PDB file of C-alpha atoms and ligand atoms in Angstrom:
ATOM      1  CA  MET A 629      84.265 102.649 196.819  1.00 48.00           C
ATOM      2  CA  VAL A 630      84.828 104.578 193.593  1.00 56.00           C
ATOM      3  CA  MET A 631      84.610 102.418 190.475  1.00 72.00           C
ATOM      4  CA  HIS A 632      86.790 104.731 188.419  1.00 90.00           C
ATOM      5  CA  GLU A 633      89.725 104.383 190.840  1.00 94.00           C
ATOM      6  CA  LEU A 634      89.068 100.633 191.184  1.00 95.00           C
ATOM      7  CA  ALA A 635      89.307 100.144 187.426  1.00 96.00           C
ATOM      8  CA  ILE A 636      92.538 102.223 187.284  1.00 96.00           C
ATOM      9  CA  ALA A 637      94.025 100.293 190.213  1.00 97.00           C
ATOM     10  CA  GLN A 638      93.172  97.038 188.412  1.00 96.00           C
ATOM     11  CA  SER A 639      94.993  98.216 185.280  1.00 96.00           C
ATOM     12  CA  ILE A 640      98.034  99.259 187.308  1.00 97.00           C
ATOM     13  CA  VAL A 641      98.135  95.913 189.171  1.00 97.00           C
ATOM     14  CA  GLU A 642      97.988  94.093 185.784  1.00 96.00           C
ATOM     15  CA  ALA A 643     100.745  96.245 184.320  1.00 97.00           C
ATOM     16  CA  VAL A 644     102.939  95.796 187.372  1.00 97.00           C
ATOM     17  CA  GLU A 645     102.354  92.006 187.422  1.00 96.00           C
ATOM     18  CA  ALA A 646     103.287  91.745 183.751  1.00 96.00           C
ATOM     19  CA  LYS A 647     106.502  93.716 184.329  1.00 96.00           C
ATOM     20  CA  ALA A 648     107.390  91.716 187.454  1.00 96.00           C
ATOM     21  CA  SER A 649     106.939  88.476 185.577  1.00 95.00           C
ATOM     22  CA  GLU A 650     109.034  89.780 182.657  1.00 95.00           C
ATOM     23  CA  CYS A 651     111.813  90.717 185.139  1.00 95.00           C
ATOM     24  CA  LYS A 652     111.378  87.399 187.019  1.00 95.00           C
ATOM     25  CA  ALA A 653     110.823  89.332 190.235  1.00 95.00           C
ATOM     26  CA  ALA A 654     109.450  87.458 193.224  1.00 94.00           C
ATOM     27  CA  HIS A 655     107.955  90.462 194.928  1.00 96.00           C
ATOM     28  CA  VAL A 656     107.042  94.061 194.238  1.00 97.00           C
ATOM     29  CA  LYS A 657     108.138  96.549 196.906  1.00 97.00           C
ATOM     30  CA  THR A 658     106.969  99.881 195.558  1.00 97.00           C
ATOM     31  CA  VAL A 659     105.152 101.311 192.594  1.00 98.00           C
ATOM     32  CA  ARG A 660     105.582 105.040 191.834  1.00 98.00           C
ATOM     33  CA  LEU A 661     102.979 106.886 189.860  1.00 97.00           C
ATOM     34  CA  LYS A 662     102.802 110.355 188.359  1.00 97.00           C
ATOM     35  CA  ILE A 663      99.279 111.787 188.648  1.00 97.00           C
ATOM     36  CA  GLY A 664      98.169 115.215 187.467  1.00 96.00           C
ATOM     37  CA  GLU A 665      95.749 117.102 189.682  1.00 94.00           C
ATOM     38  CA  ALA A 666      93.405 117.470 186.651  1.00 94.00           C
ATOM     39  CA  SER A 667      93.470 113.752 185.747  1.00 94.00           C
ATOM     40  CA  GLY A 668      90.239 113.224 187.681  1.00 91.00           C
ATOM     41  CA  VAL A 669      91.810 110.559 189.866  1.00 94.00           C
ATOM     42  CA  VAL A 670      91.208 110.685 193.606  1.00 93.00           C
ATOM     43  CA  THR A 671      94.598 109.579 194.890  1.00 94.00           C
ATOM     44  CA  ASP A 672      93.368 108.398 198.321  1.00 94.00           C
ATOM     45  CA  SER A 673      90.789 106.143 196.652  1.00 94.00           C
ATOM     46  CA  LEU A 674      93.348 104.897 194.175  1.00 96.00           C
ATOM     47  CA  THR A 675      95.792 104.022 196.957  1.00 96.00           C
ATOM     48  CA  PHE A 676      93.014 102.287 198.863  1.00 95.00           C
ATOM     49  CA  CYS A 677      91.928 100.251 195.835  1.00 96.00           C
ATOM     50  CA  PHE A 678      95.535  99.413 194.911  1.00 97.00           C
ATOM     51  CA  GLU A 679      96.349  98.116 198.397  1.00 96.00           C
ATOM     52  CA  MET A 680      93.178  96.061 198.449  1.00 96.00           C
ATOM     53  CA  LEU A 681      93.930  94.431 195.082  1.00 96.00           C
ATOM     54  CA  ALA A 682      97.636  94.068 195.883  1.00 96.00           C
ATOM     55  CA  SER A 683      96.838  92.198 199.140  1.00 96.00           C
ATOM     56  CA  LEU A 684      95.106  89.503 197.053  1.00 95.00           C
ATOM     57  CA  ASP A 685      98.149  88.967 194.892  1.00 94.00           C
ATOM     58  CA  PRO A 686     101.224  87.085 196.235  1.00 93.00           C
ATOM     59  CA  THR A 687     103.638  89.104 194.028  1.00 95.00           C
ATOM     60  CA  LEU A 688     102.183  92.437 195.056  1.00 97.00           C
ATOM     61  CA  ALA A 689     101.108  91.792 198.637  1.00 96.00           C
ATOM     62  CA  GLY A 690     102.353  94.513 200.939  1.00 94.00           C
ATOM     63  CA  SER A 691     103.695  96.706 198.177  1.00 96.00           C
ATOM     64  CA  LYS A 692     103.440 100.450 198.585  1.00 95.00           C
ATOM     65  CA  MET A 693     102.120 102.931 196.076  1.00 96.00           C
ATOM     66  CA  LEU A 694     103.939 106.264 195.947  1.00 97.00           C
ATOM     67  CA  ILE A 695     102.261 109.117 194.129  1.00 97.00           C
ATOM     68  CA  ASP A 696     103.915 112.238 192.670  1.00 97.00           C
ATOM     69  CA  THR A 697     101.195 114.843 192.159  1.00 96.00           C
ATOM     70  CA  LEU A 698     101.602 117.356 189.385  1.00 96.00           C
ATOM     71  CA  PRO A 699      99.892 120.751 189.430  1.00 97.00           C
ATOM     72  CA  HIS A 700      97.621 121.739 186.578  1.00 97.00           C
ATOM     73  CA  ARG A 701      99.548 124.345 184.561  1.00 98.00           C
ATOM     74  CA  ALA A 702      99.182 125.942 181.144  1.00 98.00           C
ATOM     75  CA  TYR A 703     101.355 128.073 178.905  1.00 98.00           C
ATOM     76  CA  CYS A 704     100.459 131.496 177.510  1.00 98.00           C
ATOM     77  CA  ARG A 705     102.067 132.118 174.084  1.00 97.00           C
ATOM     78  CA  TYR A 706     101.358 135.859 174.231  1.00 98.00           C
ATOM     79  CA  CYS A 707     103.118 136.394 177.551  1.00 98.00           C
ATOM     80  CA  ASP A 708     105.602 133.517 177.138  1.00 98.00           C
ATOM     81  CA  ARG A 709     104.882 132.271 180.645  1.00 98.00           C
ATOM     82  CA  GLU A 710     103.348 129.356 182.545  1.00 98.00           C
ATOM     83  CA  PHE A 711     100.525 129.807 184.967  1.00 98.00           C
ATOM     84  CA  SER A 712      98.322 127.715 187.270  1.00 97.00           C
ATOM     85  CA  VAL A 713      94.976 126.503 185.927  1.00 96.00           C
ATOM     86  CA  THR A 714      92.203 127.049 188.434  1.00 92.00           C
ATOM     87  CA  ASN A 715      88.959 125.063 188.276  1.00 92.00           C
ATOM     88  CA  PHE A 716      89.851 123.746 184.800  1.00 92.00           C
ATOM     89  CA  ILE A 717      89.869 127.241 183.275  1.00 95.00           C
ATOM     90  CA  ALA A 718      93.192 127.889 181.566  1.00 97.00           C
ATOM     91  CA  GLN A 719      93.047 131.680 181.405  1.00 97.00           C
ATOM     92  CA  CYS A 720      96.241 133.698 181.549  1.00 98.00           C
ATOM     93  CA  PRO A 721      96.236 135.900 184.689  1.00 97.00           C
ATOM     94  CA  ASP A 722      98.064 138.650 182.777  1.00 97.00           C
ATOM     95  CA  CYS A 723      96.503 139.030 179.337  1.00 98.00           C
ATOM     96  CA  LYS A 724      93.282 137.048 180.117  1.00 97.00           C
ATOM     97  CA  GLU A 725      93.682 134.969 176.951  1.00 97.00           C
ATOM     98  CA  TRP A 726      92.545 131.400 177.100  1.00 97.00           C
ATOM     99  CA  SER A 727      95.278 128.849 176.485  1.00 97.00           C
ATOM    100  CA  ASN A 728      94.909 125.374 175.035  1.00 95.00           C
ATOM    101  CA  GLU A 729      98.533 124.505 175.743  1.00 97.00           C
ATOM    102  CA  ILE A 730      98.504 122.418 178.884  1.00 96.00           C
ATOM    103  CA  VAL A 731     101.958 121.986 180.441  1.00 97.00           C
ATOM    104  CA  SER A 732     101.132 119.512 183.199  1.00 97.00           C
ATOM    105  CA  GLY A 733      98.282 118.174 185.304  1.00 97.00           C
ATOM    106  CA  THR A 734      96.596 115.549 183.133  1.00 95.00           C
ATOM    107  CA  GLU A 735      99.168 112.782 183.587  1.00 95.00           C
ATOM    108  CA  LEU A 736      98.390 109.259 184.863  1.00 96.00           C
ATOM    109  CA  GLN A 737     101.488 107.153 184.411  1.00 96.00           C
ATOM    110  CA  ILE A 738     103.582 104.500 186.141  1.00 97.00           C
ATOM    111  CA  LEU A 739     107.037 106.062 186.615  1.00 97.00           C
ATOM    112  CA  GLU A 740     108.896 103.178 188.163  1.00 96.00           C
ATOM    113  CA  MET A 741     108.634 100.084 190.323  1.00 96.00           C
ATOM    114  CA  GLU A 742     111.014  98.430 192.723  1.00 97.00           C
ATOM    115  CA  PHE A 743     111.264  94.620 192.733  1.00 96.00           C
ATOM    116  CA  GLU A 744     112.737  91.983 195.029  1.00 92.00           C
ATOM    117  CA  THR A 745     114.080  88.912 193.308  1.00 84.00           C
TER     118      THR A 745
HETATM  119 ZN1   ZN B2119      99.052 135.862 178.745  1.00 55.96          ZN
END
């Protein structure tokens, strides 16, 4: 059990519960997340923790977590191109300059959820 993912799963469950209650939804079917590969989140652990917490909650019981994974990418202003960041080092493969302009890969966000009323 990874505490980091458990804490994140807890926050997600709370956010989804709040939204479901606001929408007067009886049951949550799916929760879709966007997670960057450099966010530090282990998606398998997060799914496991989410399902465990969801099973204890009547509104969320049996709901599925869907995860869109985003690659870690940066932008080189000298070459005007995007490239893949490897091992957290954002160095342009062409000009070897280091970039501090991250395009994607650090996200952790709820994209959407599907309710049953
Ligand atoms: Zn470059």
